[in-house]
mmCIF file with all atom_site columns, C-alpha atoms in Angstrom:
data_model
loop_
_atom_site.group_PDB
_atom_site.id
_atom_site.type_symbol
_atom_site.label_atom_id
_atom_site.label_alt_id
_atom_site.label_comp_id
_atom_site.label_asym_id
_atom_site.label_entity_id
_atom_site.label_seq_id
_atom_site.pdbx_PDB_ins_code
_atom_site.Cartn_x
_atom_site.Cartn_y
_atom_site.Cartn_z
_atom_site.occupancy
_atom_site.B_iso_or_equiv
_atom_site.pdbx_formal_charge
_atom_site.auth_seq_id
_atom_site.auth_comp_id
_atom_site.auth_asym_id
_atom_site.auth_atom_id
_atom_site.pdbx_PDB_model_num
ATOM 1  C CA . THR M 1 1  ? -29.787 -51.290 -25.537 1.00 50.00 ? 1  THR M CA 1
ATOM 2  C CA . ARG M 1 2  ? -28.307 -48.409 -27.580 1.00 51.00 ? 2  ARG M CA 1
ATOM 3  C CA . GLU M 1 3  ? -31.155 -45.598 -29.284 1.00 56.00 ? 3  GLU M CA 1
ATOM 4  C CA . ALA M 1 4  ? -29.181 -42.581 -29.323 1.00 54.00 ? 4  ALA M CA 1
ATOM 5  C CA . GLY M 1 5  ? -26.539 -43.819 -31.870 1.00 45.00 ? 5  GLY M CA 1
ATOM 6  C CA . GLU M 1 6  ? -23.409 -42.800 -30.143 1.00 57.00 ? 6  GLU M CA 1
ATOM 7  C CA . PHE M 1 7  ? -21.312 -44.978 -32.655 1.00 65.00 ? 7  PHE M CA 1
ATOM 8  C CA . ARG M 1 8  ? -23.379 -44.504 -35.631 1.00 75.00 ? 8  ARG M CA 1
ATOM 9  C CA . PRO M 1 9  ? -26.308 -42.414 -35.135 1.00 77.00 ? 9  PRO M CA 1
ATOM 10 C CA . HIS M 1 10 ? -28.527 -44.319 -37.881 1.00 87.00 ? 10 HIS M CA 1
ATOM 11 C CA . THR M 1 11 ? -28.336 -47.807 -36.043 1.00 88.00 ? 11 THR M CA 1
ATOM 12 C CA . SER M 1 12 ? -29.522 -49.280 -32.658 1.00 90.00 ? 12 SER M CA 1
ATOM 13 C CA . SER M 1 13 ? -28.501 -52.509 -30.815 1.00 91.00 ? 13 SER M CA 1
ATOM 14 C CA . ILE M 1 14 ? -29.031 -54.736 -28.162 1.00 93.00 ? 14 ILE M CA 1
ATOM 15 C CA . ALA M 1 15 ? -26.542 -57.414 -26.239 1.00 95.00 ? 15 ALA M CA 1
ATOM 16 C CA . VAL M 1 16 ? -26.585 -60.025 -23.753 1.00 97.00 ? 16 VAL M CA 1
ATOM 17 C CA . PRO M 1 17 ? -23.794 -61.667 -21.720 1.00 97.00 ? 17 PRO M CA 1
ATOM 18 C CA . VAL M 1 18 ? -22.197 -65.113 -22.340 1.00 96.00 ? 18 VAL M CA 1
ATOM 19 C CA . ARG M 1 19 ? -21.535 -66.047 -18.672 1.00 94.00 ? 19 ARG M CA 1
ATOM 20 C CA . ILE M 1 20 ? -19.423 -68.945 -17.663 1.00 91.00 ? 20 ILE M CA 1
ATOM 21 C CA . GLU M 1 21 ? -20.349 -69.769 -14.121 1.00 86.00 ? 21 GLU M CA 1
ATOM 22 C CA . GLU M 1 22 ? -20.397 -65.889 -12.742 1.00 87.00 ? 22 GLU M CA 1
ATOM 23 C CA . THR M 1 23 ? -17.989 -64.560 -15.084 1.00 90.00 ? 23 THR M CA 1
ATOM 24 C CA . THR M 1 24 ? -19.128 -62.528 -18.443 1.00 93.00 ? 24 THR M CA 1
ATOM 25 C CA . VAL M 1 25 ? -16.706 -63.875 -21.179 1.00 93.00 ? 25 VAL M CA 1
ATOM 26 C CA . ALA M 1 26 ? -18.129 -62.573 -24.168 1.00 95.00 ? 26 ALA M CA 1
ATOM 27 C CA . CYS M 1 27 ? -21.436 -60.587 -25.324 1.00 95.00 ? 27 CYS M CA 1
ATOM 28 C CA . LEU M 1 28 ? -23.809 -61.627 -28.058 1.00 96.00 ? 28 LEU M CA 1
ATOM 29 C CA . SER M 1 29 ? -24.960 -58.420 -29.893 1.00 95.00 ? 29 SER M CA 1
ATOM 30 C CA . MET M 1 30 ? -27.800 -57.266 -32.426 1.00 95.00 ? 30 MET M CA 1
ATOM 31 C CA . ILE M 1 31 ? -27.245 -54.023 -34.667 1.00 93.00 ? 31 ILE M CA 1
ATOM 32 C CA . TRP M 1 32 ? -29.689 -52.939 -37.014 1.00 93.00 ? 32 TRP M CA 1
ATOM 33 C CA . ILE M 1 33 ? -30.698 -49.699 -39.044 1.00 93.00 ? 33 ILE M CA 1
ATOM 34 C CA . ARG M 1 34 ? -33.207 -47.715 -36.726 1.00 91.00 ? 34 ARG M CA 1
ATOM 35 C CA . SER M 1 35 ? -35.341 -47.157 -39.485 1.00 93.00 ? 35 SER M CA 1
ATOM 36 C CA . ALA M 1 36 ? -36.103 -50.686 -39.991 1.00 95.00 ? 36 ALA M CA 1
ATOM 37 C CA . MET M 1 37 ? -37.043 -51.729 -36.717 1.00 95.00 ? 37 MET M CA 1
ATOM 38 C CA . SER M 1 38 ? -37.710 -49.622 -33.267 1.00 92.00 ? 38 SER M CA 1
ATOM 39 C CA . ILE M 1 39 ? -36.237 -50.847 -29.949 1.00 90.00 ? 39 ILE M CA 1
ATOM 40 C CA . ARG M 1 40 ? -39.881 -52.115 -28.869 1.00 93.00 ? 40 ARG M CA 1
ATOM 41 C CA . GLU M 1 41 ? -39.956 -54.158 -31.907 1.00 95.00 ? 41 GLU M CA 1
ATOM 42 C CA . ALA M 1 42 ? -36.310 -55.499 -31.712 1.00 93.00 ? 42 ALA M CA 1
ATOM 43 C CA . ALA M 1 43 ? -37.092 -56.499 -27.809 1.00 93.00 ? 43 ALA M CA 1
ATOM 44 C CA . ARG M 1 44 ? -38.749 -59.703 -29.182 1.00 95.00 ? 44 ARG M CA 1
ATOM 45 C CA . TYR M 1 45 ? -35.481 -61.104 -30.088 1.00 96.00 ? 45 TYR M CA 1
ATOM 46 C CA . VAL M 1 46 ? -33.749 -60.625 -26.441 1.00 96.00 ? 46 VAL M CA 1
ATOM 47 C CA . GLU M 1 47 ? -35.074 -63.974 -25.262 1.00 97.00 ? 47 GLU M CA 1
ATOM 48 C CA . ILE M 1 48 ? -33.543 -65.622 -28.490 1.00 97.00 ? 48 ILE M CA 1
ATOM 49 C CA . LEU M 1 49 ? -30.421 -64.072 -27.721 1.00 97.00 ? 49 LEU M CA 1
ATOM 50 C CA . GLN M 1 50 ? -30.417 -65.170 -24.376 1.00 97.00 ? 50 GLN M CA 1
ATOM 51 C CA . GLU M 1 51 ? -31.001 -69.014 -25.332 1.00 97.00 ? 51 GLU M CA 1
ATOM 52 C CA . ILE M 1 52 ? -27.945 -68.707 -27.599 1.00 97.00 ? 52 ILE M CA 1
ATOM 53 C CA . ALA M 1 53 ? -25.721 -67.091 -25.177 1.00 96.00 ? 53 ALA M CA 1
ATOM 54 C CA . THR M 1 54 ? -26.734 -69.794 -22.683 1.00 95.00 ? 54 THR M CA 1
ATOM 55 C CA . ARG M 1 55 ? -25.841 -72.453 -25.379 1.00 95.00 ? 55 ARG M CA 1
ATOM 56 C CA . ILE M 1 56 ? -22.541 -70.907 -26.283 1.00 94.00 ? 56 ILE M CA 1
ATOM 57 C CA . ALA M 1 57 ? -21.708 -70.797 -22.615 1.00 93.00 ? 57 ALA M CA 1
ATOM 58 C CA . GLY M 1 58 ? -22.823 -74.649 -22.445 1.00 91.00 ? 58 GLY M CA 1
ATOM 59 C CA . ASN M 1 59 ? -20.474 -75.676 -25.273 1.00 89.00 ? 59 ASN M CA 1
ATOM 60 C CA . ALA M 1 60 ? -17.595 -73.593 -23.688 1.00 79.00 ? 60 ALA M CA 1
ATOM 61 C CA . LYS M 1 61 ? -14.312 -75.683 -22.650 1.00 68.00 ? 61 LYS M CA 1
ATOM 62 C CA . PRO M 1 62 ? -13.955 -75.948 -18.744 1.00 66.00 ? 62 PRO M CA 1
ATOM 63 C CA . GLY M 1 63 ? -11.727 -73.362 -17.512 1.00 65.00 ? 63 GLY M CA 1
ATOM 64 C CA . ALA M 1 64 ? -13.139 -70.729 -20.006 1.00 60.00 ? 64 ALA M CA 1
ATOM 65 C CA . GLY M 1 65 ? -14.432 -68.336 -17.884 1.00 56.00 ? 65 GLY M CA 1
ATOM 66 C CA . GLU M 1 66 ? -11.176 -68.264 -15.376 1.00 65.00 ? 66 GLU M CA 1
ATOM 67 C CA . GLY M 1 67 ? -8.971  -64.980 -15.325 1.00 59.00 ? 67 GLY M CA 1
#
C-alpha cells in the first residue's frame, strides 16, 4: 500500500503480485484519489485483486515465469 503519496500526493494505491510458480512476473495495482476512499475502505478490494492475479497466472503460457 502507499498512503504518503510519494508519486502523486493526492493518490493512494494497493498492489498484489502475479506469480507463476514461485516467480513474480507482474503486479496488479489499483490507484485512486485519496479523498474518494481511505486505505481501510480500499482493503476490501485486496481479496478481489488477489483472485484476479491468480486467474492471470493460471492463464499464462508455460515457461512464462522463466528468466
